[in-house]
Amino acid sequence: MSSTNKVGFIGLGLIGGSIAKAIRKYYPDYEIIAYDKNRETLALAVQEGIIHTSCSSIDDNFRGCLYIFLCAPVSCNTAYLAQLKDLVSDGCILTDVGSVKSSIHEEIKALDMEEYFIGGHPMAGSEKSGFANAKAHLIENAYYILTPSEKAPSEKVDAYRDFVSSLKALPVILDYKEHDCITGTISHLPHIIASTLVNYVREHDTKDELMKALAAGGFKDITRIASSSPVMWQQICLKNRENISQILEDYIDLLRQAKTYVDSGDEDRLYSMFETSRDYRDSMPNSSAGPIKKQFAFYCDIIDEAGGIATIATILASNHINIKNVGIIHNREFEEGALKIEFYDEVSSAKAAELLQKYHYIVYGT
């Protein structure tokens, strides 16, 4: 067994950095070491006191680790496994954070490393990337999928599940093939839809870009995830292409079905389509984070006069509520509010909405 409480990270981007910060928060005595291709990232992590040792390569520093987290892009993680094979010991739990699991599990089998490996996928994220945007609370209340290898001892699975829980995430154990099918549907498909929808508007916009000008508000909200990393999503599509291809085919069938309802003017089926989707969406829980990061925001009517925004900002600031972002919404077709206010967490958003309502502001979308 590992004799130290040492944790190794290979890759310190948004997810790796957030997990490292969570470990530093809840296990301040743990030794954390890290390798990242970006030396500035490592320097920042050392400066912030998150890691103790900055590694220039995957070397002997990684021996004796209790956990080793592979947090590089999916294609890189599988390549790093061969370098780690001689560095992992019996007590080590080797894991990753990729949103596609089949490829790394197959490589683990090929390298005969199943006894060490428990796949991981924290279903949290942000449109922003990199260690600078990492937060200790990013995985808090987020589902954290664990995909144990067949040969992973039950005591290791239990230990890792407890460790994930201690970081305030919500562990769920799945077979890795089932994981890839599920995430293909609820995470990978929405990102493809968002990207293609934005590209459709771009390609069909008027010469003076009226679509772009008028698409603020609701359109930007539903396509927010199109701002995610192109490299990451390119790799995800390549690594989970069989699942994504089948899911896209099934989804395209639904779009064709919707087109027939529109073409035929089928009032009943059109109503049913919108009703069933509304009811199913409204039945989804709000208590935990899914694979697509939740936005904590609402819309607020304000009087069109000088100092209107400043008054709201003053009310919130005097009650110690931090605003993440604020913007005027000119298009009211989708949402009724004229001012969109975004917060860092759900508690702040709820408190702000309640406070503004006491001051007789009309608040929407809470």
Coordinates of C-alpha atoms in Angstrom, one line a residue:
M1 CA 0.0 0.0 0.0
S2 CA 1.0 3.6 -0.5
S3 CA 2.8 4.9 2.6
T4 CA 2.0 8.6 2.0
N5 CA -1.0 10.8 1.3
K6 CA 0.4 11.9 -2.0
V7 CA -1.8 12.7 -5.0
G8 CA -0.6 13.1 -8.5
F9 CA -2.1 15.1 -11.3
I10 CA -1.3 14.8 -15.0
G11 CA -2.9 17.9 -16.5
L12 CA -4.1 20.9 -14.4
G13 CA -6.8 22.4 -16.5
L14 CA -10.3 23.4 -15.4
I15 CA -11.3 20.0 -14.1
G16 CA -7.9 18.8 -12.9
G17 CA -7.3 22.2 -11.2
S18 CA -10.7 22.2 -9.6
I19 CA -10.2 18.7 -8.1
A20 CA -6.7 19.6 -6.9
K21 CA -8.2 22.8 -5.2
A22 CA -10.9 20.7 -3.6
I23 CA -8.3 18.2 -2.3
R24 CA -6.3 21.1 -0.9
K25 CA -9.4 22.5 0.7
Y26 CA -10.6 19.3 2.4
Y27 CA -7.2 17.5 2.8
P28 CA -4.8 20.4 3.6
D29 CA -2.1 17.9 4.8
Y30 CA -2.0 16.0 1.5
E31 CA 1.0 16.3 -0.8
I32 CA 0.0 17.2 -4.3
I33 CA 2.3 16.9 -7.3
A34 CA 1.5 17.7 -10.9
Y35 CA 2.7 17.5 -14.5
D36 CA 1.3 19.8 -17.2
K37 CA 2.7 20.8 -20.6
N38 CA 2.1 24.4 -19.7
R39 CA 4.8 25.6 -17.3
E40 CA 2.9 28.8 -16.5
T41 CA 0.0 26.6 -15.2
L42 CA 2.4 24.8 -12.9
A43 CA 4.0 28.0 -11.7
L44 CA 0.6 29.4 -10.9
A45 CA -0.5 26.3 -9.0
V46 CA 2.7 26.4 -6.9
Q47 CA 2.2 30.1 -6.3
E48 CA -1.3 29.6 -5.1
G49 CA -0.2 26.8 -2.8
I50 CA -2.2 24.1 -4.5
I51 CA 0.6 21.8 -5.5
H52 CA 3.9 21.1 -3.7
T53 CA 6.0 19.7 -6.6
S54 CA 6.0 20.8 -10.2
C55 CA 7.1 17.9 -12.4
S56 CA 8.8 18.4 -15.8
S57 CA 7.8 14.9 -17.0
I58 CA 6.0 11.8 -15.8
D59 CA 8.8 10.5 -13.6
D60 CA 9.6 8.9 -10.3
N61 CA 7.9 11.7 -8.4
F62 CA 4.6 9.8 -9.2
R63 CA 5.7 6.7 -7.3
G64 CA 3.9 6.0 -4.1
C65 CA 0.8 8.1 -4.9
L66 CA -2.4 7.3 -3.2
Y67 CA -4.3 8.6 -6.3
I68 CA -3.1 9.6 -9.8
F69 CA -5.6 11.7 -11.8
L70 CA -5.3 11.8 -15.6
C71 CA -6.8 15.2 -16.5
A72 CA -5.3 15.8 -19.9
P73 CA -7.4 15.6 -23.1
V74 CA -8.9 12.2 -23.7
S75 CA -6.5 11.3 -26.5
C76 CA -3.5 12.2 -24.4
N77 CA -4.6 10.3 -21.3
T78 CA -4.5 7.0 -23.1
A79 CA -1.0 7.8 -24.3
Y80 CA 0.2 8.6 -20.8
L81 CA -0.8 5.2 -19.4
A82 CA 2.3 3.4 -20.8
Q83 CA 4.5 5.9 -18.9
L84 CA 2.6 5.2 -15.7
K85 CA 2.6 1.4 -15.8
D86 CA 5.9 1.0 -14.0
L87 CA 5.2 3.9 -11.5
V88 CA 1.9 2.7 -10.0
S89 CA 2.0 0.5 -6.9
D90 CA -0.5 -1.9 -5.3
G91 CA -2.1 0.8 -3.1
C92 CA -2.5 3.3 -5.9
I93 CA -5.8 4.2 -7.5
L94 CA -5.4 5.4 -11.1
T95 CA -8.2 7.4 -12.5
D96 CA -9.2 9.9 -15.2
V97 CA -11.7 12.6 -15.7
G98 CA -12.6 12.2 -19.3
S99 CA -16.2 12.3 -20.6
V100 CA -15.5 9.3 -22.8
K101 CA -14.6 6.1 -21.1
S102 CA -14.4 3.2 -23.6
S103 CA -11.1 4.1 -25.2
I104 CA -9.2 4.4 -21.9
H105 CA -10.7 1.3 -20.5
E106 CA -9.7 -0.7 -23.6
E107 CA -6.2 0.7 -23.3
I108 CA -6.1 -0.2 -19.6
K109 CA -7.0 -3.8 -20.5
A110 CA -4.3 -3.9 -23.3
L111 CA -1.7 -2.8 -20.8
D112 CA -2.9 -5.1 -18.0
M113 CA -3.5 -2.3 -15.6
E114 CA -7.1 -3.0 -14.6
E115 CA -6.4 -3.7 -10.9
Y116 CA -5.3 0.0 -10.5
F117 CA -7.9 1.7 -12.7
I118 CA -11.2 3.2 -11.8
G119 CA -12.5 5.6 -14.4
G120 CA -14.0 8.9 -13.3
H121 CA -16.1 11.6 -14.9
P122 CA -17.1 14.6 -12.8
M123 CA -20.2 15.9 -14.6
A124 CA -19.3 19.6 -14.1
G125 CA -17.7 22.2 -16.2
S126 CA -17.7 25.7 -17.5
E127 CA -17.5 27.5 -20.8
K128 CA -14.2 28.8 -19.5
S129 CA -11.1 26.6 -19.4
G130 CA -7.7 26.4 -17.8
F131 CA -6.4 26.3 -14.2
A132 CA -7.0 30.1 -13.8
N133 CA -10.8 29.3 -13.9
A134 CA -10.6 26.3 -11.7
K135 CA -12.7 26.4 -8.5
A136 CA -12.7 24.1 -5.5
H137 CA -16.5 24.1 -5.5
L138 CA -16.8 23.3 -9.2
I139 CA -17.6 19.6 -8.5
E140 CA -19.7 20.3 -5.4
N141 CA -23.1 18.7 -5.7
A142 CA -22.2 17.4 -9.2
Y143 CA -22.7 13.8 -10.2
Y144 CA -19.3 12.1 -10.4
I145 CA -19.5 8.9 -12.4
L146 CA -17.1 6.1 -11.4
T147 CA -16.5 3.3 -13.9
P148 CA -14.4 0.6 -12.2
S149 CA -12.4 -1.9 -14.2
E150 CA -13.5 -5.5 -13.8
K151 CA -10.4 -6.4 -11.8
A152 CA -10.4 -3.3 -9.6
P153 CA -10.8 -4.6 -6.0
S154 CA -14.0 -3.7 -4.2
E155 CA -12.1 -2.1 -1.4
K156 CA -10.5 0.3 -3.9
V157 CA -13.9 1.2 -5.4
D158 CA -15.3 1.8 -1.9
A159 CA -12.3 4.0 -1.0
Y160 CA -12.5 6.1 -4.2
R161 CA -16.3 6.5 -3.8
D162 CA -15.8 7.7 -0.2
F163 CA -13.0 10.1 -1.4
V164 CA -15.2 11.6 -4.1
S165 CA -18.0 12.1 -1.5
S166 CA -15.6 13.8 0.8
L167 CA -15.0 16.4 -1.9
K168 CA -18.7 17.1 -1.8
A169 CA -19.5 15.5 -5.2
L170 CA -22.1 12.8 -5.7
P171 CA -20.6 9.5 -6.8
V172 CA -22.5 7.1 -9.2
I173 CA -21.1 3.8 -10.3
L174 CA -21.7 2.8 -13.9
D175 CA -20.4 0.4 -16.5
Y176 CA -18.1 2.3 -18.8
K177 CA -20.1 1.4 -22.0
E178 CA -23.4 2.5 -20.4
H179 CA -21.6 5.7 -19.3
D180 CA -20.6 6.5 -22.9
C181 CA -24.2 6.0 -24.2
I182 CA -25.7 8.2 -21.4
T183 CA -23.2 11.1 -21.8
G184 CA -23.5 10.8 -25.6
T185 CA -27.2 11.6 -25.2
I186 CA -27.3 14.2 -22.4
S187 CA -23.9 16.0 -23.0
H188 CA -22.3 15.3 -26.4
L189 CA -25.5 15.7 -28.4
P190 CA -26.5 19.0 -26.9
H191 CA -23.1 20.4 -27.6
I192 CA -23.3 19.3 -31.3
I193 CA -26.9 20.8 -31.5
A194 CA -25.7 24.1 -30.0
S195 CA -22.7 24.3 -32.4
T196 CA -24.7 23.5 -35.5
L197 CA -27.5 25.9 -34.5
V198 CA -25.0 28.8 -34.1
N199 CA -23.4 27.8 -37.4
Y200 CA -26.9 27.8 -39.1
V201 CA -27.5 31.3 -38.0
R202 CA -24.0 32.4 -39.0
E203 CA -24.5 30.9 -42.5
H204 CA -28.0 32.3 -43.0
D205 CA -27.5 35.7 -41.5
T206 CA -28.3 38.9 -43.4
K207 CA -25.5 41.0 -44.9
D208 CA -25.9 43.5 -42.1
E209 CA -25.9 40.6 -39.5
L210 CA -29.4 41.3 -38.2
M211 CA -29.8 37.7 -36.9
K212 CA -26.6 38.1 -34.9
A213 CA -27.8 41.5 -33.5
L214 CA -31.3 40.2 -32.6
A215 CA -30.2 36.8 -31.3
A216 CA -29.2 38.0 -27.8
G217 CA -30.9 36.8 -24.7
G218 CA -32.7 33.5 -25.2
F219 CA -30.7 32.4 -28.2
K220 CA -27.4 33.0 -26.4
D221 CA -28.7 31.1 -23.4
I222 CA -29.6 28.0 -25.2
T223 CA -26.4 28.0 -27.3
R224 CA -24.1 29.0 -24.4
I225 CA -22.3 25.6 -24.5
A226 CA -21.2 26.3 -28.1
S227 CA -18.5 28.5 -26.5
S228 CA -16.7 25.4 -25.1
S229 CA -13.3 24.2 -26.2
P230 CA -13.2 23.1 -29.9
V231 CA -10.3 20.8 -29.2
M232 CA -12.0 19.1 -26.4
W233 CA -15.2 18.5 -28.3
Q234 CA -13.4 17.4 -31.4
Q235 CA -11.7 14.7 -29.3
I236 CA -14.9 13.7 -27.6
C237 CA -16.6 13.2 -31.0
L238 CA -13.7 11.1 -32.3
K239 CA -13.5 9.0 -29.2
N240 CA -17.3 8.4 -28.8
R241 CA -18.2 8.4 -32.5
E242 CA -20.2 5.1 -32.6
N243 CA -22.5 6.2 -29.9
I244 CA -22.8 9.8 -31.1
S245 CA -23.5 8.6 -34.7
Q246 CA -26.4 6.5 -33.6
I247 CA -27.7 9.1 -31.2
L248 CA -27.5 11.7 -34.0
E249 CA -29.4 9.4 -36.4
D250 CA -32.2 8.9 -33.9
Y251 CA -32.3 12.7 -33.2
I252 CA -32.5 13.5 -36.9
D253 CA -35.5 11.2 -37.1
L254 CA -37.2 13.3 -34.4
L255 CA -36.4 16.5 -36.3
R256 CA -37.9 15.0 -39.5
Q257 CA -40.9 14.0 -37.5
A258 CA -41.3 17.6 -36.2
K259 CA -41.0 18.8 -39.8
T260 CA -43.9 16.6 -40.9
Y261 CA -46.0 18.1 -38.0
V262 CA -45.2 21.6 -39.3
D263 CA -45.7 20.7 -43.0
S264 CA -49.1 19.1 -42.3
G265 CA -50.2 21.7 -39.8
D266 CA -50.9 18.9 -37.3
E267 CA -52.1 20.9 -34.3
D268 CA -52.5 17.9 -31.9
R269 CA -49.0 16.5 -32.5
L270 CA -47.3 19.9 -32.4
Y271 CA -49.0 20.6 -29.0
S272 CA -48.1 17.1 -27.7
M273 CA -44.5 17.6 -28.8
F274 CA -44.2 20.8 -26.8
E275 CA -46.3 19.6 -23.9
T276 CA -44.4 16.3 -23.3
S277 CA -41.0 18.1 -23.5
R278 CA -42.1 20.8 -21.1
D279 CA -43.5 18.2 -18.6
Y280 CA -40.4 16.0 -18.8
R281 CA -38.0 18.9 -18.4
D282 CA -40.0 20.3 -15.4
S283 CA -39.7 16.9 -13.7
M284 CA -35.9 17.1 -13.8
P285 CA -34.3 17.7 -10.3
N286 CA -32.7 21.0 -9.5
S287 CA -30.7 19.7 -6.5
S288 CA -27.6 18.5 -8.3
A289 CA -25.4 19.6 -11.2
G290 CA -25.4 17.7 -14.5
P291 CA -22.8 17.5 -17.3
I292 CA -23.7 21.0 -18.5
K293 CA -23.0 23.7 -16.0
K294 CA -26.1 25.4 -14.6
Q295 CA -26.3 29.1 -15.0
F296 CA -27.5 31.1 -11.9
A297 CA -29.3 34.0 -13.4
F298 CA -32.6 35.8 -13.7
Y299 CA -34.2 38.7 -15.6
C300 CA -35.4 41.9 -14.0
D301 CA -37.6 44.7 -15.4
I302 CA -36.1 48.2 -14.7
I303 CA -37.2 51.7 -15.4
D304 CA -35.5 53.2 -18.4
E305 CA -33.8 56.1 -16.5
A306 CA -30.3 57.1 -15.5
G307 CA -28.9 55.2 -12.6
G308 CA -31.4 52.3 -12.9
I309 CA -28.7 49.6 -13.1
A310 CA -26.6 51.3 -10.4
T311 CA -29.5 51.3 -8.0
I312 CA -29.9 47.5 -8.4
A313 CA -26.1 47.0 -8.0
T314 CA -26.1 49.1 -4.9
I315 CA -29.0 47.1 -3.3
L316 CA -27.2 43.8 -4.0
A317 CA -23.7 45.0 -2.9
S318 CA -25.0 46.5 0.3
N319 CA -26.4 43.0 1.1
H320 CA -23.0 41.3 0.3
I321 CA -24.2 39.7 -2.9
N322 CA -21.6 39.4 -5.7
I323 CA -22.7 39.8 -9.3
K324 CA -20.9 37.6 -11.9
N325 CA -22.3 39.4 -14.9
V326 CA -25.0 41.9 -15.9
G327 CA -26.4 42.9 -19.2
I328 CA -29.3 44.8 -20.8
I329 CA -31.5 42.6 -22.9
H330 CA -33.0 44.5 -25.9
N331 CA -34.9 41.5 -27.3
R332 CA -38.0 40.7 -25.2
E333 CA -39.5 38.0 -27.5
F334 CA -38.0 35.1 -25.4
E335 CA -37.7 36.6 -22.0
E336 CA -39.7 39.5 -20.5
G337 CA -36.9 41.0 -18.4
A338 CA -34.9 43.9 -19.6
L339 CA -31.9 43.2 -17.4
K340 CA -30.1 39.9 -17.1
I341 CA -28.2 39.4 -13.8
E342 CA -25.9 36.3 -13.4
F343 CA -24.5 35.1 -10.1
Y344 CA -21.8 32.7 -8.9
D345 CA -24.0 30.3 -7.1
E346 CA -27.7 29.3 -6.5
V347 CA -27.9 30.7 -3.0
S348 CA -26.8 34.2 -4.2
S349 CA -29.2 34.1 -7.1
A350 CA -32.2 33.1 -4.8
K351 CA -31.3 35.7 -2.2
A352 CA -30.9 38.5 -4.8
A353 CA -34.3 37.7 -6.4
E354 CA -36.0 37.8 -3.0
L355 CA -34.3 41.0 -2.1
L356 CA -35.2 42.8 -5.4
Q357 CA -38.8 41.7 -5.1
K358 CA -39.0 43.3 -1.7
Y359 CA -38.0 46.5 -3.5
H360 CA -40.9 46.0 -5.9
Y361 CA -38.8 44.9 -8.9
I362 CA -40.4 42.3 -11.2
V363 CA -38.1 39.3 -11.5
Y364 CA -38.4 36.5 -14.0
G365 CA -36.8 33.1 -14.6
T366 CA -36.0 32.2 -11.0

